[in-house]
Tab-separated table of C-alpha atoms and ligand atoms in Angstrom:
chain	number	residue	atom	x	y	z
A	322	MET	CA	-10.907	-8.939	5.779
A	323	THR	CA	-8.038	-7.064	7.344
A	324	ASN	CA	-8.833	-3.464	6.559
A	325	ASP	CA	-11.080	-2.606	9.486
A	326	PHE	CA	-8.234	-1.369	11.693
A	327	HIS	CA	-6.685	0.894	9.084
A	328	HIS	CA	-7.001	4.572	9.567
A	329	ILE	CA	-7.697	5.455	5.953
A	330	LEU	CA	-6.124	8.725	4.863
A	331	ASP	CA	-7.452	8.572	1.329
A	332	GLY	CA	-8.357	5.951	-1.248
A	333	ASP	CA	-4.893	4.604	-1.822
A	334	ARG	CA	-3.161	5.292	1.417
A	335	ALA	CA	-3.530	3.893	4.906
A	336	GLN	CA	-1.635	4.643	8.084
A	337	ILE	CA	-0.714	1.294	9.623
A	338	GLY	CA	1.441	2.616	12.448
A	339	VAL	CA	3.300	5.729	13.568
A	340	GLY	CA	5.595	6.403	10.615
A	341	ALA	CA	4.184	3.433	8.706
A	342	VAL	CA	2.079	3.853	5.582
A	343	LEU	CA	0.549	1.452	3.084
A	344	LEU	CA	0.393	2.854	-0.448
A	345	ARG	CA	-2.066	0.630	-2.248
A	346	ARG	CA	-1.056	-0.298	-5.819
A	347	ARG	CA	1.540	2.475	-5.870
A	348	ALA	CA	3.829	0.308	-8.049
A	349	ALA	CA	1.171	-1.365	-10.208
A	350	GLY	CA	1.741	0.810	-13.269
A	351	LEU	CA	5.461	0.039	-13.175
A	352	ASP	CA	5.074	-3.720	-12.843
A	353	ARG	CA	6.503	-4.715	-16.223
A	354	ASP	CA	9.488	-2.421	-15.841
A	355	LEU	CA	10.125	-3.607	-12.297
A	356	LEU	CA	9.931	-7.258	-13.311
A	357	ALA	CA	12.232	-6.704	-16.281
A	358	ALA	CA	14.689	-5.081	-13.870
A	359	VAL	CA	14.405	-8.022	-11.476
A	360	GLU	CA	15.013	-10.452	-14.332
A	361	ALA	CA	18.113	-8.537	-15.385
A	362	VAL	CA	19.422	-8.556	-11.808
A	363	ALA	CA	18.758	-12.287	-11.460
A	364	GLY	CA	20.672	-12.900	-14.689
A	365	GLN	CA	23.793	-11.531	-12.960
A	366	ALA	CA	23.089	-12.551	-9.368
A	367	ALA	CA	20.916	-15.672	-9.303
A	368	PHE	CA	18.114	-16.305	-6.812
A	369	ARG	CA	19.332	-18.689	-4.129
A	370	HIS	CA	18.157	-20.153	-0.831
A	371	MET	CA	20.405	-18.759	1.887
A	372	THR	CA	21.140	-20.479	5.192
A	373	THR	CA	20.383	-18.935	8.577
A	374	PRO	CA	23.057	-18.754	11.282
A	375	GLY	CA	21.179	-21.610	12.968
A	376	GLY	CA	21.548	-23.812	9.895
A	377	PHE	CA	18.046	-23.563	8.429
A	378	GLN	CA	17.325	-22.739	4.822
A	379	MET	CA	15.321	-19.572	4.128
A	380	SER	CA	12.107	-20.563	2.376
A	381	ALA	CA	12.107	-17.526	0.067
A	382	ALA	CA	14.783	-17.439	-2.626
A	383	MET	CA	16.810	-14.224	-2.541
A	384	THR	CA	19.112	-12.005	-4.490
A	385	ASN	CA	20.197	-8.373	-4.217
A	386	CYS	CA	21.018	-5.286	-6.191
A	387	GLY	CA	22.600	-2.013	-5.155
A	388	ALA	CA	25.922	-1.283	-3.470
A	389	TRP	CA	25.089	-3.599	-0.573
A	390	GLY	CA	23.311	-6.934	-0.460
A	391	TRP	CA	21.797	-8.598	2.569
A	392	VAL	CA	23.143	-12.099	3.078
A	393	THR	CA	22.941	-14.831	5.670
A	394	ASP	CA	24.993	-17.969	6.213
A	395	ARG	CA	26.382	-19.908	9.174
A	396	ALA	CA	28.537	-16.875	10.021
A	397	GLY	CA	25.512	-14.607	10.529
A	398	TYR	CA	23.324	-11.926	8.969
A	399	ARG	CA	25.121	-9.004	7.327
A	400	TYR	CA	25.488	-6.735	4.329
A	401	ALA	CA	28.056	-7.708	1.721
A	402	GLY	CA	29.394	-5.637	-1.166
A	403	GLU	CA	29.878	-8.743	-3.296
A	404	ASP	CA	27.666	-11.644	-4.214
A	405	PRO	CA	29.166	-14.626	-2.358
A	406	LEU	CA	28.159	-16.896	-5.278
A	407	THR	CA	30.248	-15.015	-7.853
A	408	GLY	CA	32.623	-12.777	-5.897
A	409	GLN	CA	31.353	-9.913	-8.060
A	410	PRO	CA	29.691	-6.694	-6.884
A	411	TRP	CA	25.906	-6.935	-6.799
A	412	PRO	CA	24.186	-5.577	-9.918
A	413	ALA	CA	23.573	-1.829	-9.761
A	414	LEU	CA	20.250	-0.644	-8.393
A	415	PRO	CA	18.010	-0.243	-11.459
A	416	PRO	CA	16.800	3.386	-11.740
A	417	VAL	CA	13.147	2.293	-11.949
A	418	ILE	CA	13.455	0.621	-8.542
A	419	ALA	CA	15.443	3.456	-6.942
A	420	GLY	CA	13.024	6.052	-8.319
A	421	LEU	CA	9.962	4.206	-7.075
A	422	ALA	CA	11.486	3.779	-3.617
A	423	ALA	CA	12.359	7.462	-3.337
A	424	ALA	CA	8.903	8.555	-4.509
A	425	ALA	CA	7.098	6.133	-2.190
A	426	ALA	CA	9.217	7.181	0.782
A	427	ALA	CA	8.519	10.853	0.051
A	428	ALA	CA	4.786	10.134	-0.228
A	429	ALA	CA	4.951	8.481	3.179
A	430	GLY	CA	6.692	11.475	4.759
A	431	PHE	CA	10.356	10.509	4.295
A	432	PRO	CA	11.812	12.811	1.636
A	433	GLY	CA	15.341	12.325	0.337
A	434	PHE	CA	15.491	8.525	0.653
A	435	ARG	CA	18.426	7.172	-1.354
A	436	PRO	CA	18.540	3.406	-0.892
A	437	ASP	CA	21.868	1.605	-1.266
A	438	ALA	CA	20.492	-1.920	-0.825
A	439	CYS	CA	17.642	-3.812	-2.433
A	440	LEU	CA	16.846	-7.318	-1.252
A	441	ILE	CA	14.705	-9.267	-3.701
A	442	ASN	CA	12.638	-12.090	-2.185
A	443	ARG	CA	10.927	-14.666	-4.377
A	444	TYR	CA	8.149	-16.692	-2.762
A	445	ARG	CA	6.517	-19.824	-4.147
A	446	PRO	CA	3.342	-21.274	-2.585
A	447	GLY	CA	4.057	-22.294	1.009
A	448	ASP	CA	7.062	-19.993	1.424
A	449	ARG	CA	6.998	-17.593	4.355
A	450	MET	CA	9.074	-15.130	6.332
A	451	ALA	CA	8.984	-15.386	10.112
A	452	LEU	CA	8.450	-12.281	12.223
A	453	HIS	CA	11.720	-10.318	12.451
A	454	GLN	CA	13.196	-6.833	12.666
A	455	ASP	CA	15.403	-5.327	9.958
A	456	ARG	CA	18.377	-4.340	12.072
A	457	ASP	CA	21.529	-5.224	10.161
A	458	GLU	CA	21.832	-1.692	8.771
A	459	ALA	CA	24.483	0.733	10.082
A	460	GLY	CA	21.762	3.122	11.319
A	461	PHE	CA	18.004	3.371	11.513
A	462	ASP	CA	17.467	6.965	10.390
A	463	HIS	CA	16.132	5.922	7.015
A	464	PRO	CA	12.856	4.185	6.272
A	465	ILE	CA	12.276	0.790	4.704
A	466	VAL	CA	10.345	0.608	1.444
A	467	SER	CA	8.745	-2.731	0.590
A	468	VAL	CA	7.209	-3.416	-2.834
A	469	SER	CA	4.977	-6.433	-3.488
A	470	LEU	CA	4.353	-8.006	-6.899
A	471	GLY	CA	2.387	-11.091	-7.909
A	472	LEU	CA	0.298	-13.306	-5.633
A	473	PRO	CA	-1.221	-11.685	-2.530
A	474	VAL	CA	0.141	-12.565	0.891
A	475	ILE	CA	-0.774	-11.810	4.482
A	476	PHE	CA	1.793	-9.365	5.841
A	477	GLN	CA	2.200	-9.176	9.584
A	478	PHE	CA	3.113	-5.776	10.937
A	479	GLY	CA	3.765	-5.678	14.651
A	480	GLY	CA	5.308	-3.384	17.198
A	481	LEU	CA	8.765	-2.980	18.672
A	482	ASN	CA	8.425	-6.080	20.839
A	483	ARG	CA	8.224	-9.549	19.371
A	484	THR	CA	5.234	-10.238	21.573
A	485	ASP	CA	3.179	-7.251	20.307
A	486	ARG	CA	0.278	-8.703	18.407
A	487	PRO	CA	0.892	-7.954	14.728
A	488	ARG	CA	-1.691	-6.494	12.408
A	489	ARG	CA	-2.469	-8.574	9.364
A	490	ILE	CA	-2.604	-6.782	6.048
A	491	VAL	CA	-3.107	-8.400	2.654
A	492	LEU	CA	-0.410	-7.160	0.283
A	493	GLY	CA	-1.215	-7.550	-3.393
A	494	HIS	CA	0.306	-6.714	-6.724
A	495	GLY	CA	1.803	-3.220	-6.705
A	496	ASP	CA	1.244	-2.503	-3.020
A	497	VAL	CA	4.020	-0.562	-1.299
A	498	VAL	CA	4.610	-0.336	2.448
A	499	VAL	CA	6.918	2.268	3.963
A	500	TRP	CA	7.954	2.210	7.608
A	501	GLY	CA	10.434	4.425	9.398
A	502	GLY	CA	10.818	6.824	12.308
A	503	PRO	CA	9.203	5.306	15.415
A	504	SER	CA	8.237	2.199	13.392
A	505	ARG	CA	11.660	1.592	11.838
A	506	LEU	CA	12.354	-1.453	14.019
A	507	ALA	CA	8.829	-2.858	13.911
A	508	PHE	CA	8.597	-6.635	13.780
A	509	HIS	CA	7.189	-7.878	10.486
A	510	GLY	CA	6.880	-10.994	8.370
A	511	VAL	CA	4.655	-12.814	5.921
A	512	LEU	CA	2.460	-15.892	6.405
A	513	PRO	CA	2.894	-18.862	4.057
A	514	LEU	CA	2.032	-17.856	0.486
A	515	LYS	CA	-1.275	-19.328	-0.644
A	516	ASP	CA	-1.282	-21.019	-4.017
A	517	GLY	CA	-2.809	-19.111	-6.900
A	518	ASP	CA	-2.187	-18.041	-10.453
A	519	HIS	CA	-1.334	-14.395	-10.841
A	520	PRO	CA	-1.966	-12.955	-14.334
A	521	VAL	CA	1.532	-11.450	-14.492
A	522	LEU	CA	3.640	-13.653	-12.203
A	523	GLY	CA	1.856	-17.016	-12.102
A	524	ARG	CA	2.452	-19.041	-8.926
A	525	CYS	CA	4.860	-16.542	-7.467
A	526	ARG	CA	5.259	-13.444	-5.325
A	527	ILE	CA	8.190	-11.050	-5.549
A	528	ASN	CA	9.051	-8.593	-2.794
A	529	LEU	CA	11.582	-5.796	-3.117
A	530	THR	CA	12.874	-4.425	0.181
A	531	LEU	CA	14.828	-1.188	-0.133
A	532	ARG	CA	17.006	0.130	2.643
A	533	ARG	CA	19.901	2.393	3.453
A	534	ALA	CA	22.487	-0.094	4.740
A	535	HIS	CA	25.437	2.312	5.133
B	1410	SIN	C1	11.205	-9.047	4.393
B	1410	SIN	O1	10.859	-8.603	5.490
B	1410	SIN	O2	12.405	-9.201	4.077
B	1410	SIN	C2	10.192	-9.438	3.361
B	1410	SIN	C3	8.782	-9.080	3.670
B	1410	SIN	C4	7.878	-9.388	2.496
B	1410	SIN	O3	8.145	-10.316	1.735
B	1410	SIN	O4	6.860	-8.692	2.324
B	1411	FE2	FE1	12.268	-7.613	6.808
């Protein structure tokens, strides 16, 4: 449906932009370990619906692990070293997640990626993420690594201007997208999650977004 515009490099890898690569099912073999890690994180730092600066509730539930966690409230978007719900540092970045992110980044042409922030998004049917740029980090020299688990979703990957028509790419269980370099500030988002029943995650999609915040 959405693959016709991909420049396929090999079976599992597609260039979706300059400095942007889709690694199909790159994380599939690690799914149980990744989900166990997510569960452990959520046991310390619960999923919650954050509020945008404009006063709207994010439709995806979120938590974080790593030294820095992305948060939003009426005061704005930012990285915080502590979970505002508990006042405690975010749970440490689980090695399975950090290792996957580094390996995926290297495979996409960004060696030496050491993420210090992992945002975990949990989508239920109907939840979405409007087109946005990731620009709350201190610098943009490092790529973004995005790992999808559970129900498939339509990912929109656009250009550097909000008005650039985004590509639509179905992201399924284990798919990893890496974007950096000239694509680091590309607009992206996901369309509302369609209902379904995933064999591992049920009526749910989990996305891990790894970044270098500081
Ligand atoms: C995000 O941009 O924070 C999430 C994108 C996704 O869920 O795939
Ligand atoms: Fe994002």
